[in-house]
XYZ file of N, CA, C and O in Angstrom:
852
model
N -13.129 31.737 38.376
C -13.224 30.318 38.676
C -14.074 29.628 37.654
O -13.813 28.610 36.993
N -15.368 30.616 37.352
C -16.034 29.973 36.122
C -15.043 30.083 35.108
O -15.376 28.960 34.048
N -14.295 31.230 34.713
C -13.563 30.959 33.421
C -12.705 29.794 33.469
O -12.454 29.006 32.491
N -12.184 29.332 34.352
C -11.112 28.171 34.803
C -11.894 26.810 34.562
O -11.501 25.958 33.528
N -13.169 26.497 34.810
C -13.848 25.448 34.766
C -14.019 25.323 33.206
O -14.400 24.436 32.639
N -14.314 26.590 32.344
C -14.897 26.678 31.276
C -13.418 26.207 30.270
O -13.927 25.534 29.188
N -12.457 26.852 30.567
C -11.327 26.284 30.136
C -10.852 24.999 30.083
O -10.695 24.088 29.257
N -11.283 24.289 31.442
C -10.758 22.910 31.547
C -12.036 22.112 30.697
O -11.716 20.943 30.127
N -13.256 22.360 30.490
C -14.361 21.887 29.537
C -13.892 21.878 28.171
O -13.840 20.736 27.552
N -13.326 23.087 27.851
C -12.719 23.330 26.577
C -11.661 22.577 26.125
O -11.684 21.423 25.005
N -10.643 22.042 26.810
C -9.522 21.394 26.911
C -10.209 19.726 26.805
O -9.440 18.798 25.900
N -10.850 19.452 27.660
C -11.257 17.705 27.878
C -11.980 17.580 26.496
O -11.845 16.809 25.705
N -13.108 18.631 26.046
C -13.537 18.436 24.424
C -12.591 18.261 23.261
O -12.461 17.372 22.284
N -11.343 18.940 23.392
C -10.437 19.081 22.289
C -9.996 17.754 22.404
O -9.782 16.969 21.450
N -9.209 17.302 23.625
C -8.720 15.896 23.556
C -9.571 14.965 23.313
O -9.101 13.844 22.503
N -10.992 15.021 23.694
C -11.854 13.735 22.957
C -11.983 13.789 21.356
O -12.019 12.976 20.905
N -12.146 14.940 21.189
C -12.346 15.056 19.537
C -11.114 14.530 18.959
O -11.546 13.703 17.965
N -10.081 14.915 19.121
C -8.776 14.482 18.554
C -8.646 12.798 18.514
O -7.864 12.305 17.926
N -9.396 12.407 19.556
C -8.777 11.025 20.055
C -10.277 9.990 19.650
O -9.978 8.743 19.416
N -11.273 10.620 19.115
C -12.441 10.141 19.048
C -12.025 9.341 17.757
O -13.038 7.896 17.779
N -11.644 9.482 16.902
C -11.329 8.536 15.677
C -10.752 7.360 15.918
O -10.595 6.324 15.260
N -9.675 7.224 17.072
C -8.529 6.351 17.028
C -8.709 5.691 18.634
O -7.742 5.362 19.074
N -9.661 5.573 19.175
C -10.025 5.200 20.469
C -10.173 3.772 20.512
O -10.846 3.149 19.531
N -10.071 3.040 21.714
C -10.119 1.501 21.730
C -11.507 1.216 21.478
O -12.536 1.892 21.809
N -11.815 0.258 20.300
C -12.989 -0.441 19.904
C -13.363 -0.071 18.608
O -14.388 -0.515 17.915
N -13.043 1.212 18.027
C -13.161 1.546 16.960
C -12.674 1.109 15.970
O -11.735 -0.074 15.937
N -13.166 0.879 14.718
C -13.027 0.100 13.128
C -12.537 1.146 12.146
O -13.336 1.962 12.055
N -11.745 0.637 11.225
C -11.245 1.493 10.136
C -11.311 0.685 9.226
O -11.175 -0.365 8.848
N -11.971 1.304 8.094
C -12.372 0.343 6.790
C -11.724 1.363 5.672
O -12.186 2.335 5.716
N -10.935 0.952 4.937
C -10.522 1.761 3.679
C -9.963 0.826 2.801
O -10.087 -0.199 2.475
N -8.395 1.817 2.546
C -7.571 0.904 1.415
C -7.170 1.933 0.190
O -7.282 3.221 0.569
N -6.411 1.535 -0.516
C -5.885 2.492 -1.459
C -5.396 1.836 -2.612
O -6.004 0.443 -3.076
N -5.477 2.651 -3.780
C -5.329 2.543 -5.351
C -3.978 2.877 -5.619
O -3.765 4.209 -5.421
N -3.426 2.088 -6.642
C -2.020 2.745 -7.235
C -1.979 2.206 -8.546
O -2.381 1.262 -8.792
N -1.547 3.325 -9.164
C -1.498 2.681 -10.733
C -0.373 3.814 -11.438
O -0.657 4.982 -11.275
N 0.228 3.322 -12.319
C 1.213 3.996 -13.118
C 1.616 3.157 -14.372
O 1.211 1.968 -14.460
N 1.785 3.768 -15.432
C 2.234 3.606 -16.861
C 3.554 4.371 -17.311
O 3.796 5.315 -16.994
N 4.079 3.492 -17.802
C 5.670 3.886 -18.421
C 5.977 3.529 -19.839
O 5.675 2.189 -20.390
N 6.336 4.190 -20.723
C 6.627 3.842 -22.135
C 8.315 4.229 -22.679
O 8.600 5.343 -22.300
N 8.687 3.457 -23.072
C 10.443 3.346 -23.558
C 10.191 4.292 -24.827
O 9.243 4.366 -25.725
N 11.365 5.183 -25.313
C 11.343 5.742 -26.547
C 11.918 4.941 -27.616
O 11.987 5.359 -28.710
N 12.239 3.471 -27.375
C 12.488 2.691 -28.208
C 11.506 2.487 -29.320
O 10.467 2.374 -29.248
N 11.708 2.395 -30.751
C 10.715 2.080 -31.990
C 10.005 0.778 -31.560
O 10.539 -0.299 -31.052
N 8.491 0.699 -31.760
C 7.869 -0.454 -31.416
C 7.481 -0.612 -30.055
O 6.728 -1.455 -29.876
N 8.255 0.168 -29.047
C 7.576 -0.102 -27.798
C 6.323 0.373 -27.652
O 5.857 1.432 -27.786
N 5.792 -0.559 -26.726
C 4.480 0.156 -25.993
C 4.374 0.173 -24.465
O 5.181 0.066 -23.615
N 3.638 0.804 -24.028
C 3.400 1.224 -22.698
C 3.716 -0.308 -21.511
O 2.908 -1.099 -21.663
N 4.214 0.118 -20.685
C 4.191 -0.833 -19.443
C 3.315 -0.260 -18.601
O 3.443 0.986 -18.009
N 2.686 -1.242 -17.810
C 1.639 -0.685 -16.788
C 1.484 -1.450 -15.418
O 1.924 -2.820 -15.558
N 1.225 -1.105 -14.236
C 1.326 -1.367 -12.957
C 0.205 -1.043 -12.258
O -0.671 0.143 -12.402
N -0.789 -1.811 -11.982
C -1.982 -1.635 -10.918
C -2.341 -2.272 -9.898
O -1.954 -3.459 -10.075
N -2.628 -1.816 -8.763
C -3.247 -2.550 -7.105
C -4.153 -1.811 -6.623
O -4.256 -0.422 -6.483
N -5.116 -2.419 -6.334
C -6.017 -2.085 -5.531
C -6.161 -3.281 -3.938
O -6.123 -4.215 -4.246
N -5.941 -2.461 -2.813
C -6.071 -3.250 -1.789
C -6.920 -2.496 -0.658
O -6.551 -1.776 0.097
N -8.121 -3.281 -0.615
C -8.847 -2.913 0.426
C -8.578 -3.354 1.952
O -7.670 -4.178 1.905
N -8.885 -2.530 2.857
C -8.299 -3.082 4.119
C -9.400 -2.780 5.494
O -10.128 -1.676 5.155
N -9.213 -3.480 6.195
C -10.229 -3.431 7.882
C -9.054 -3.410 9.044
O -7.885 -4.226 8.939
N -9.089 -2.533 9.871
C -8.432 -2.655 11.080
C -9.156 -2.456 12.538
O -10.404 -1.864 12.167
N -8.628 -2.603 13.628
C -9.371 -2.706 14.687
C -8.603 -2.220 15.639
O -7.550 -2.329 15.826
N -8.990 -1.159 16.500
C -8.096 -0.753 17.557
C -8.007 -1.340 18.787
O -9.218 -1.334 19.749
N -7.305 -1.967 19.056
C -6.914 -2.722 20.236
C -7.059 -1.907 21.592
O -7.198 -2.184 22.511
N -6.274 -0.745 21.386
C -6.266 0.515 22.487
C -6.286 1.666 21.584
O -6.303 1.885 20.716
N -6.485 2.924 23.076
C -6.392 4.061 22.183
C -5.060 4.350 21.335
O -3.815 3.891 21.632
N -5.570 4.713 19.772
C -4.212 4.848 18.795
C -3.644 3.804 18.499
O -2.604 4.512 17.650
N -3.678 2.742 18.793
C -2.943 1.756 18.211
C -4.133 0.514 17.553
O -5.119 0.020 18.041
N -3.996 0.254 16.202
C -4.788 -0.635 15.588
C -4.100 -1.221 14.679
O -2.658 -1.478 14.320
N -4.842 -2.700 14.738
C -4.059 -4.136 14.072
C -5.048 -4.372 12.721
O -6.339 -4.198 13.203
N -4.783 -4.824 11.537
C -5.644 -5.266 10.751
C -5.007 -5.975 9.750
O -3.683 -6.172 9.136
N -5.423 -5.717 8.195
C -4.972 -6.388 7.166
C -5.777 -6.064 6.115
O -6.636 -5.535 6.027
N -4.942 -5.915 4.615
C -5.408 -5.632 3.542
C -5.645 -6.923 2.590
O -4.680 -7.714 2.919
N -6.481 -7.033 1.757
C -6.674 -8.193 0.841
C -6.903 -7.679 -0.478
O -8.084 -6.796 -0.715
N -6.159 -7.933 -1.608
C -6.404 -7.146 -2.876
C -6.105 -7.810 -3.856
O -5.604 -8.855 -3.979
N -5.691 -7.173 -5.153
C -5.584 -7.631 -6.302
C -4.364 -6.839 -7.073
O -4.212 -5.526 -7.073
N -3.251 -7.463 -7.772
C -2.287 -6.873 -8.611
C -1.887 -7.241 -10.004
O -2.431 -8.275 -10.193
N -1.737 -6.416 -10.701
C -1.524 -6.589 -12.137
C -0.601 -5.440 -12.745
O -0.128 -4.443 -12.254
N 0.518 -6.417 -13.454
C 1.405 -5.505 -14.194
C 1.560 -6.378 -15.445
O 1.482 -7.611 -15.527
N 2.085 -5.339 -16.253
C 2.276 -6.028 -17.820
C 3.536 -5.242 -18.324
O 3.485 -4.082 -18.485
N 4.430 -5.866 -18.852
C 5.797 -5.354 -19.655
C 5.823 -5.698 -20.541
O 5.621 -7.322 -21.060
N 5.608 -5.247 -21.734
C 5.313 -5.818 -23.255
C 6.575 -6.033 -23.911
O 7.610 -5.423 -23.515
N 6.675 -6.465 -25.136
C 7.923 -6.960 -25.806
C 8.310 -5.905 -26.818
O 7.365 -4.846 -27.114
N 9.076 -6.329 -27.531
C 9.585 -5.102 -28.662
C 9.692 -5.735 -29.813
O 10.495 -6.765 -30.034
N 9.179 -5.123 -30.864
C 9.367 -5.802 -32.332
C 10.798 -5.375 -32.787
O 11.307 -4.465 -32.940
N 11.399 -6.175 -33.543
C 12.553 -6.121 -34.298
C 12.133 -5.582 -35.492
O 11.131 -4.965 -35.955
N 13.158 -5.273 -36.395
C 12.924 -3.974 -37.672
C 12.141 -5.042 -38.663
O 11.274 -4.456 -39.324
N 12.288 -6.471 -38.377
C 11.510 -6.886 -39.651
C 10.153 -7.511 -39.025
O 9.637 -8.317 -39.673
N 9.473 -6.970 -38.037
C 8.431 -7.066 -37.567
C 8.361 -8.670 -36.438
O 7.074 -8.856 -36.405
N 9.379 -9.204 -36.790
C 9.064 -10.597 -35.630
C 9.687 -10.153 -34.440
O 10.014 -9.224 -33.977
N 9.017 -10.888 -33.688
C 9.373 -10.668 -31.996
C 10.647 -10.950 -31.477
O 11.291 -12.299 -31.683
N 11.487 -9.684 -31.007
C 12.654 -9.806 -30.469
C 12.803 -10.014 -29.088
O 14.050 -10.812 -28.620
N 11.850 -9.928 -28.535
C 11.941 -9.949 -27.015
C 10.606 -10.023 -26.503
O 9.579 -9.274 -26.831
N 10.482 -11.013 -25.636
C 9.156 -11.292 -25.049
C 8.949 -10.196 -23.623
O 9.655 -10.177 -23.039
N 7.740 -10.001 -23.542
C 7.012 -9.314 -22.131
C 6.686 -10.238 -21.341
O 6.846 -11.747 -21.362
N 6.320 -9.641 -19.989
C 5.587 -10.686 -19.286
C 4.289 -10.036 -18.600
O 4.157 -8.398 -18.390
N 3.341 -10.860 -18.136
C 2.037 -10.102 -17.673
C 1.816 -10.895 -16.208
O 2.140 -12.218 -15.979
N 1.927 -10.058 -15.069
C 1.506 -10.767 -13.997
C 0.237 -10.583 -13.334
O 0.233 -8.954 -13.031
N -0.649 -11.309 -12.410
C -1.708 -11.210 -11.626
C -1.503 -11.652 -10.410
O -0.895 -12.953 -10.655
N -1.820 -10.777 -9.541
C -1.694 -11.331 -8.116
C -2.593 -11.110 -7.157
O -3.140 -10.467 -7.213
N -2.576 -12.218 -6.224
C -3.321 -12.136 -4.735
C -2.548 -11.421 -3.747
O -1.374 -11.422 -3.553
N -3.004 -10.286 -3.306
C -2.236 -9.645 -2.187
C -2.817 -9.592 -0.773
O -3.927 -9.468 -0.795
N -1.936 -9.981 -0.132
C -2.169 -9.838 1.397
C -1.484 -8.888 2.159
O -0.076 -8.745 2.000
N -1.833 -8.047 3.407
C -1.018 -6.783 3.564
C -1.249 -6.795 5.239
O -2.078 -5.722 5.524
N -0.858 -7.486 6.156
C -1.197 -7.361 7.466
C -0.334 -6.408 7.867
O 0.573 -5.860 7.560
N -1.285 -5.391 8.948
C -0.291 -4.309 9.403
C -0.865 -3.998 11.004
O -1.716 -4.447 11.335
N 0.227 -3.118 11.472
C 0.016 -2.593 12.742
C 0.139 -1.231 12.557
O 1.210 -0.878 11.886
N -0.626 -0.187 13.668
C -0.457 1.299 13.054
C -0.692 2.060 14.600
O -1.383 1.539 15.111
N 0.349 2.979 14.663
C 0.263 3.867 15.757
C 0.099 5.152 15.566
O 0.692 5.792 14.479
N -1.319 5.910 16.167
C -1.270 7.423 15.968
C -0.747 8.214 16.932
O -1.023 7.471 18.151
N -0.732 9.664 16.461
C -0.263 10.427 17.260
C -1.031 11.689 17.107
O -0.816 12.148 15.901
N -1.786 12.268 18.146
C -2.540 13.491 17.736
C -2.046 15.165 17.474
O -0.718 15.240 18.285
N -1.851 15.353 16.483
C -1.127 17.069 16.224
C -1.928 17.960 16.428
O -1.668 19.047 16.816
N -3.280 17.768 15.730
C -4.480 18.942 16.001
C -5.764 18.208 15.953
O -6.054 16.720 15.973
N -6.723 19.029 15.897
C -8.011 18.452 15.983
C -8.242 17.532 14.587
O -9.110 16.538 14.698
N -7.739 17.828 13.665
C -7.867 17.576 12.341
C -6.700 16.717 11.629
O -7.079 16.348 10.507
N -5.656 16.680 12.301
C -4.372 15.826 11.945
C -3.911 15.179 12.769
O -3.902 15.410 14.120
N -3.431 14.110 12.350
C -2.779 13.110 13.018
C -1.569 12.404 12.247
O -1.802 12.407 11.101
N -0.635 12.130 13.167
C 0.642 11.600 12.370
C 0.385 9.944 12.826
O 0.027 9.535 13.756
N 1.026 8.963 11.984
C 1.281 7.721 12.384
C 2.303 7.069 11.557
O 2.716 7.610 10.322
N 2.384 5.918 12.464
C 3.649 5.250 11.839
C 2.961 3.602 11.724
O 2.243 3.303 12.682
N 3.338 2.850 10.499
C 2.628 1.916 10.197
C 3.699 0.926 10.030
O 4.816 1.033 9.281
N 3.901 -0.321 10.642
C 4.508 -1.363 9.951
C 3.637 -2.545 9.321
O 2.507 -3.150 9.765
N 3.974 -2.981 8.404
C 3.530 -4.027 7.231
C 4.193 -5.007 6.926
O 5.516 -4.689 6.865
N 3.588 -5.932 6.419
C 4.020 -7.344 5.976
C 3.477 -7.530 4.568
O 2.580 -8.418 4.372
N 3.502 -6.850 3.501
C 2.959 -7.193 2.003
C 3.460 -8.383 1.684
O 4.816 -8.643 1.493
N 2.352 -8.998 1.052
C 2.694 -10.427 0.386
C 2.006 -10.678 -0.800
O 0.579 -9.761 -0.765
N 2.361 -10.980 -1.802
C 1.775 -11.097 -3.036
C 2.005 -12.528 -3.773
O 2.901 -12.818 -3.863
N 1.239 -13.030 -4.278
C 1.150 -14.372 -4.709
C 0.756 -14.559 -6.070
O -0.646 -14.387 -6.553
N 1.356 -14.731 -7.125
C 0.935 -14.344 -8.393
C 1.395 -15.565 -9.551
O 2.037 -16.546 -9.083
N 1.079 -15.101 -10.702
C 1.120 -16.145 -11.791
C 1.840 -15.315 -13.182
O 1.056 -14.282 -13.365
N 2.602 -15.729 -13.814
C 3.293 -15.186 -14.951
C 2.779 -15.838 -16.460
O 2.544 -17.097 -16.380
N 2.546 -14.934 -17.257
C 1.984 -15.169 -18.539
C 2.920 -14.510 -19.744
O 3.473 -13.375 -19.389
N 3.497 -15.187 -20.596
C 4.209 -14.458 -21.649
C 3.594 -13.506 -22.488
O 2.414 -13.656 -22.517
N 4.184 -12.406 -22.976
C 3.661 -11.274 -23.632
C 4.490 -11.237 -25.005
O 5.699 -10.980 -24.758
N 3.973 -11.229 -26.054
C 4.715 -10.949 -27.166
C 5.091 -9.676 -27.468
O 4.364 -8.750 -26.995
N 5.681 -9.417 -28.802
C 5.739 -7.862 -29.037
C 4.680 -7.074 -29.455
O 4.659 -5.712 -29.303
N 3.561 -7.861 -29.929
C 2.637 -7.261 -30.279
C 1.473 -6.755 -28.819
O 0.301 -6.167 -29.076
N 2.085 -7.557 -27.874
C 1.283 -6.879 -26.529
C 0.134 -8.238 -26.376
O -0.419 -7.909 -25.249
N 0.041 -9.070 -27.153
C -0.826 -10.496 -26.840
C -0.374 -11.245 -26.028
O 0.978 -11.927 -25.766
N -1.151 -11.686 -25.036
C -0.848 -12.568 -23.337
C -0.962 -14.083 -24.269
O -1.857 -14.348 -24.922
N -0.027 -14.536 -23.777
C 0.360 -16.190 -24.096
C 0.312 -17.005 -23.058
O -0.920 -16.489 -22.023
N 0.780 -18.296 -22.736
C 0.922 -19.322 -21.811
C 1.336 -18.838 -20.600
O 2.164 -17.914 -20.631
N 0.718 -19.659 -19.782
C 1.533 -19.585 -18.332
C 3.238 -19.748 -18.420
O 3.505 -20.743 -18.765
N 4.025 -19.066 -17.706
C 5.393 -19.215 -17.508
C 5.877 -19.927 -16.335
O 6.694 -20.256 -16.194
N 4.957 -19.442 -15.428
C 5.366 -19.673 -13.890
C 4.513 -18.869 -13.006
O 3.462 -18.105 -13.304
N 5.131 -19.084 -11.557
C 4.410 -18.266 -10.527
C 5.677 -17.754 -9.800
O 6.686 -17.634 -9.763
N 5.126 -16.407 -9.121
C 6.049 -15.621 -8.062
C 5.435 -15.729 -6.989
O 4.062 -15.714 -6.525
N 6.246 -15.222 -6.014
C 6.044 -15.311 -4.607
C 6.753 -13.915 -3.898
O 8.239 -13.718 -4.072
N 6.166 -12.873 -3.598
C 6.813 -11.897 -3.073
C 6.504 -11.112 -1.528
O 5.169 -11.452 -1.326
N 7.249 -11.201 -1.019
C 7.310 -10.978 0.602
C 8.197 -9.729 1.184
O 9.046 -9.670 0.546
N 7.631 -8.970 1.705
C 8.499 -7.657 2.343
C 7.931 -7.162 3.594
O 7.111 -7.637 4.458
N 8.412 -6.442 4.115
C 8.272 -5.755 5.412
C 8.851 -4.176 5.504
O 9.800 -3.607 4.835
N 7.643 -3.510 5.571
C 7.907 -2.039 5.237
C 7.567 -1.077 6.804
O 6.557 -1.567 7.543
N 8.461 -0.242 6.958
C 8.078 0.420 8.192
C 7.693 2.070 7.483
O 8.662 2.996 7.257
N 6.691 2.678 7.407
C 6.056 3.910 7.137
C 5.668 5.201 7.540
O 4.608 4.565 8.591
N 5.972 6.049 7.746
C 5.431 7.106 8.370
C 4.170 7.855 7.469
O 4.177 7.573 6.275
N 3.011 8.448 7.979
C 2.190 9.219 7.184
C 1.405 10.033 8.189
O 1.600 10.361 9.308
N 0.500 10.950 7.275
C -0.079 12.038 7.976
C -1.601 11.851 7.524
O -2.041 11.230 6.529
N -2.835 11.771 8.601
C -3.835 11.844 8.147
C -4.810 13.098 8.500
O -4.823 13.690 9.539
N -5.587 13.281 7.661
C -6.455 14.770 7.882
C -7.743 14.401 7.863
O -8.486 13.321 7.041
N -8.790 14.701 8.854
C -10.114 14.623 8.888
C -10.619 15.597 8.895
O -11.092 16.398 9.795
N -11.703 15.425 7.500
C -12.416 16.397 7.225
C -13.710 16.395 8.096
O -14.614 17.541 8.348
N -13.968 15.065 8.429
C -15.178 14.692 9.741
C -14.530 13.891 10.550
O -13.357 13.564 10.397
N -15.307 13.605 11.581
C -14.885 12.912 12.516
C -14.642 11.015 11.888
O -14.271 10.238 12.579
N -15.398 11.030 10.979
C -15.477 9.561 10.379
C -14.798 9.457 9.089
O -14.606 7.971 8.652
N -14.347 10.420 8.651
C -13.457 10.100 7.444
C -12.133 10.642 7.583
O -11.933 11.656 7.936
N -10.936 10.055 7.019
C -9.721 10.262 7.004
C -8.825 10.102 5.699
O -9.019 9.083 5.250
N -8.315 11.215 5.200
C -7.729 11.044 4.204
C -6.159 10.983 4.492
O -5.479 11.818 5.030
N -5.397 9.996 3.884
C -4.229 9.772 4.412
C -3.161 9.917 3.197
O -3.283 9.489 2.251
N -1.906 10.340 3.762
C -0.683 10.413 2.981
C 0.283 9.756 3.651
O 1.002 10.335 4.370
N 0.691 8.440 3.022
C 1.485 7.628 3.459
C 2.990 7.804 2.588
O 2.999 7.857 1.395
N 4.031 7.983 3.283
C 5.395 7.971 2.706
C 6.132 6.566 2.806
O 5.845 5.991 3.511
N 7.064 6.511 1.679
C 8.021 5.279 1.501
C 8.692 5.724 2.723
O 9.539 6.700 2.557
N 9.290 4.521 3.677
C 10.146 4.665 4.731
C 11.179 3.623 4.538
O 11.764 3.737 3.639
N 11.080 2.761 5.351
C 12.122 1.563 5.429
C 11.534 0.507 5.098
O 10.617 -0.142 5.696
N 12.461 -0.289 3.628
C 11.499 -1.380 2.907
C 12.625 -2.469 2.949
O 13.933 -2.295 2.314
N 11.997 -3.821 3.060
C 12.820 -4.941 2.480
C 11.803 -5.531 1.954
O 10.699 -5.971 1.951
N 12.181 -6.363 0.538
C 11.390 -7.003 -0.161
C 12.159 -8.215 -1.096
O 13.456 -7.809 -1.253
N 11.678 -9.531 -0.891
C 11.880 -10.466 -1.808
C 10.765 -11.104 -2.703
O 10.025 -11.160 -2.520
N 11.771 -11.387 -4.043
C 10.890 -11.936 -4.977
C 11.364 -13.461 -5.365
O 12.787 -13.211 -5.559
N 10.594 -14.365 -5.423
C 11.032 -15.542 -6.361
C 10.098 -15.951 -7.070
O 9.159 -15.967 -7.307
N 10.975 -16.620 -8.526
C 10.053 -16.927 -9.267
C 10.245 -18.737 -9.308
O 11.300 -19.104 -9.269
N 8.803 -19.206 -9.951
C 9.178 -20.760 -10.388
C 8.564 -20.855 -11.466
O 7.639 -20.023 -11.964
N 8.928 -21.712 -12.121
C 8.797 -22.153 -13.456
C 7.119 -23.047 -13.477
O 6.474 -23.228 -12.359
N 6.723 -23.411 -14.695
C 5.693 -24.146 -14.668
C 5.645 -25.659 -13.946
O 4.303 -26.071 -13.638
N 6.877 -26.019 -13.599
C 6.694 -27.265 -13.156
C 7.171 -27.221 -11.738
O 7.715 -27.792 -11.302
N 7.160 -26.010 -11.070
C 7.543 -25.702 -9.918
C 9.160 -25.548 -9.647
O 9.708 -25.463 -8.558
N 9.862 -25.477 -10.739
C 11.325 -25.539 -10.821
C 11.750 -24.113 -10.345
O 11.222 -23.162 -10.795
N 12.761 -23.984 -9.492
C 13.415 -22.414 -9.175
C 13.698 -21.844 -10.394
O 14.669 -22.638 -11.383
N 13.418 -20.789 -10.758
C 13.935 -19.869 -11.887
C 15.339 -18.863 -11.378
O 15.177 -18.116 -10.650
N 16.555 -19.563 -11.349
C 17.581 -18.781 -10.909
C 17.919 -17.508 -11.841
O 17.766 -17.635 -12.873
N 18.158 -16.636 -11.065
C 18.527 -15.363 -11.754
C 17.275 -14.338 -11.873
O 17.450 -13.308 -12.671
N 16.165 -14.835 -11.671
C 14.830 -14.158 -11.805
C 14.126 -13.373 -10.919
O 13.035 -13.063 -10.793
N 14.729 -13.874 -9.601
C 14.464 -13.372 -8.317
C 14.861 -12.361 -7.821
O 15.870 -11.491 -8.629
N 14.847 -11.452 -6.914
C 15.704 -10.214 -6.120
C 15.546 -10.326 -4.503
O 14.342 -10.594 -4.075
N 16.405 -9.666 -4.282
C 16.232 -9.047 -2.520
C 16.485 -7.868 -2.792
O 17.338 -7.277 -3.388
N 15.566 -6.930 -2.154
C 15.772 -5.420 -2.288
C 15.769 -4.623 -0.590
O 14.633 -5.239 -0.335
N 16.364 -4.049 -0.494
C 16.420 -3.059 0.584
C 16.431 -1.512 0.258
O 17.500 -1.067 -0.633
N 15.168 -0.761 0.798
C 15.660 0.583 0.479
C 15.011 1.306 1.623
O 14.285 1.266 2.557
N 15.440 2.638 1.681
C 15.177 3.632 2.747
C 14.835 4.852 1.821
O 15.721 5.712 1.463
N 13.213 5.144 2.055
C 13.194 6.487 1.408
C 13.295 6.619 -0.165
O 13.699 7.835 -0.540
N 13.290 5.675 -0.772
C 13.776 5.904 -2.195
C 13.060 6.725 -3.011
O 13.294 7.389 -4.161
N 11.664 6.635 -2.919
C 10.599 7.423 -3.277
C 9.879 8.388 -2.288
O 8.738 8.581 -2.056
N 10.740 8.689 -1.311
C 10.153 9.405 -0.267
C 9.056 10.335 -0.235
O 8.246 10.749 0.351
N 9.286 11.085 -1.493
C 8.352 12.159 -1.924
C 7.210 11.869 -2.844
O 6.864 12.678 -3.528
N 7.302 10.617 -2.842
C 6.085 10.147 -3.964
C 5.202 9.094 -2.665
O 5.038 8.295 -2.691
N 4.514 10.195 -2.363
C 3.427 9.847 -1.083
C 2.177 8.578 -1.752
O 1.707 9.005 -3.299
N 1.700 8.189 -1.292
C 0.399 6.978 -1.529
C -0.586 7.727 -0.757
O -0.896 8.329 0.519
N -1.823 7.859 -1.668
C -3.317 8.383 -0.931
C -4.250 7.301 -0.484
O -4.462 6.547 -1.598
N -4.743 7.218 0.485
C -5.548 6.328 0.833
C -7.063 7.178 1.689
O -6.782 8.342 2.087
N -7.960 6.564 1.484
C -9.151 7.047 2.567
C -9.554 5.801 3.693
O -9.527 4.838 3.039
N -9.634 6.244 4.622
C -10.055 5.471 5.734
C -11.616 6.040 6.359
O -11.520 7.160 6.583
N -12.329 5.020 6.817
C -13.727 5.512 7.373
C -13.762 4.674 8.861
O -13.105 3.623 8.981
N -13.779 5.492 9.660
C -13.625 5.277 10.901
C -14.958 4.870 11.765
O -16.148 5.836 11.346
N -15.493 3.835 12.344
C -16.783 3.492 12.939
C -16.800 3.160 14.429
O -15.863 2.715 14.608
């Protein structure tokens, strides 16, 4: 009987510890940072770069279910290419944006230190474009951008401690739309897009850190 009682206590303690980080009333604070750079083999080409940082905060409305939002900054630069006579043959573009990413998330316990989660988010970015010449210099404003998407993504969280979660989120089901307007708010036809993807970069995970309070 004593062994049975001890076993029940151990099971209860395990169940509590695996849910302690994601129980109702808890707050998560964290975010993610993404950066990449690419360079063409073309003569005179300069590196193109993308950077985004989005801190986030969430609240557990019930056990294992959290809602929240991320607010951050995005930057991308595509450089121009010089012609053979060193004149500007092609203009590039620089975009800076204000990023908002409301989300809902569900956690499922796998073990004391690992949890699976599914996240539904609505990422939005509101930015402005500026011209970039072949030398990489930024010029005048050329327009504005509005980007809105819907993403359903799976992920895993590892907890080295009860208050720190290291997350690996995979690309899942995504829909994204981008619209551009000129400096006088006129629509720029042919410069936007609608994109739907499923696991296009499934094995390129995003890494983030969440703090649980």
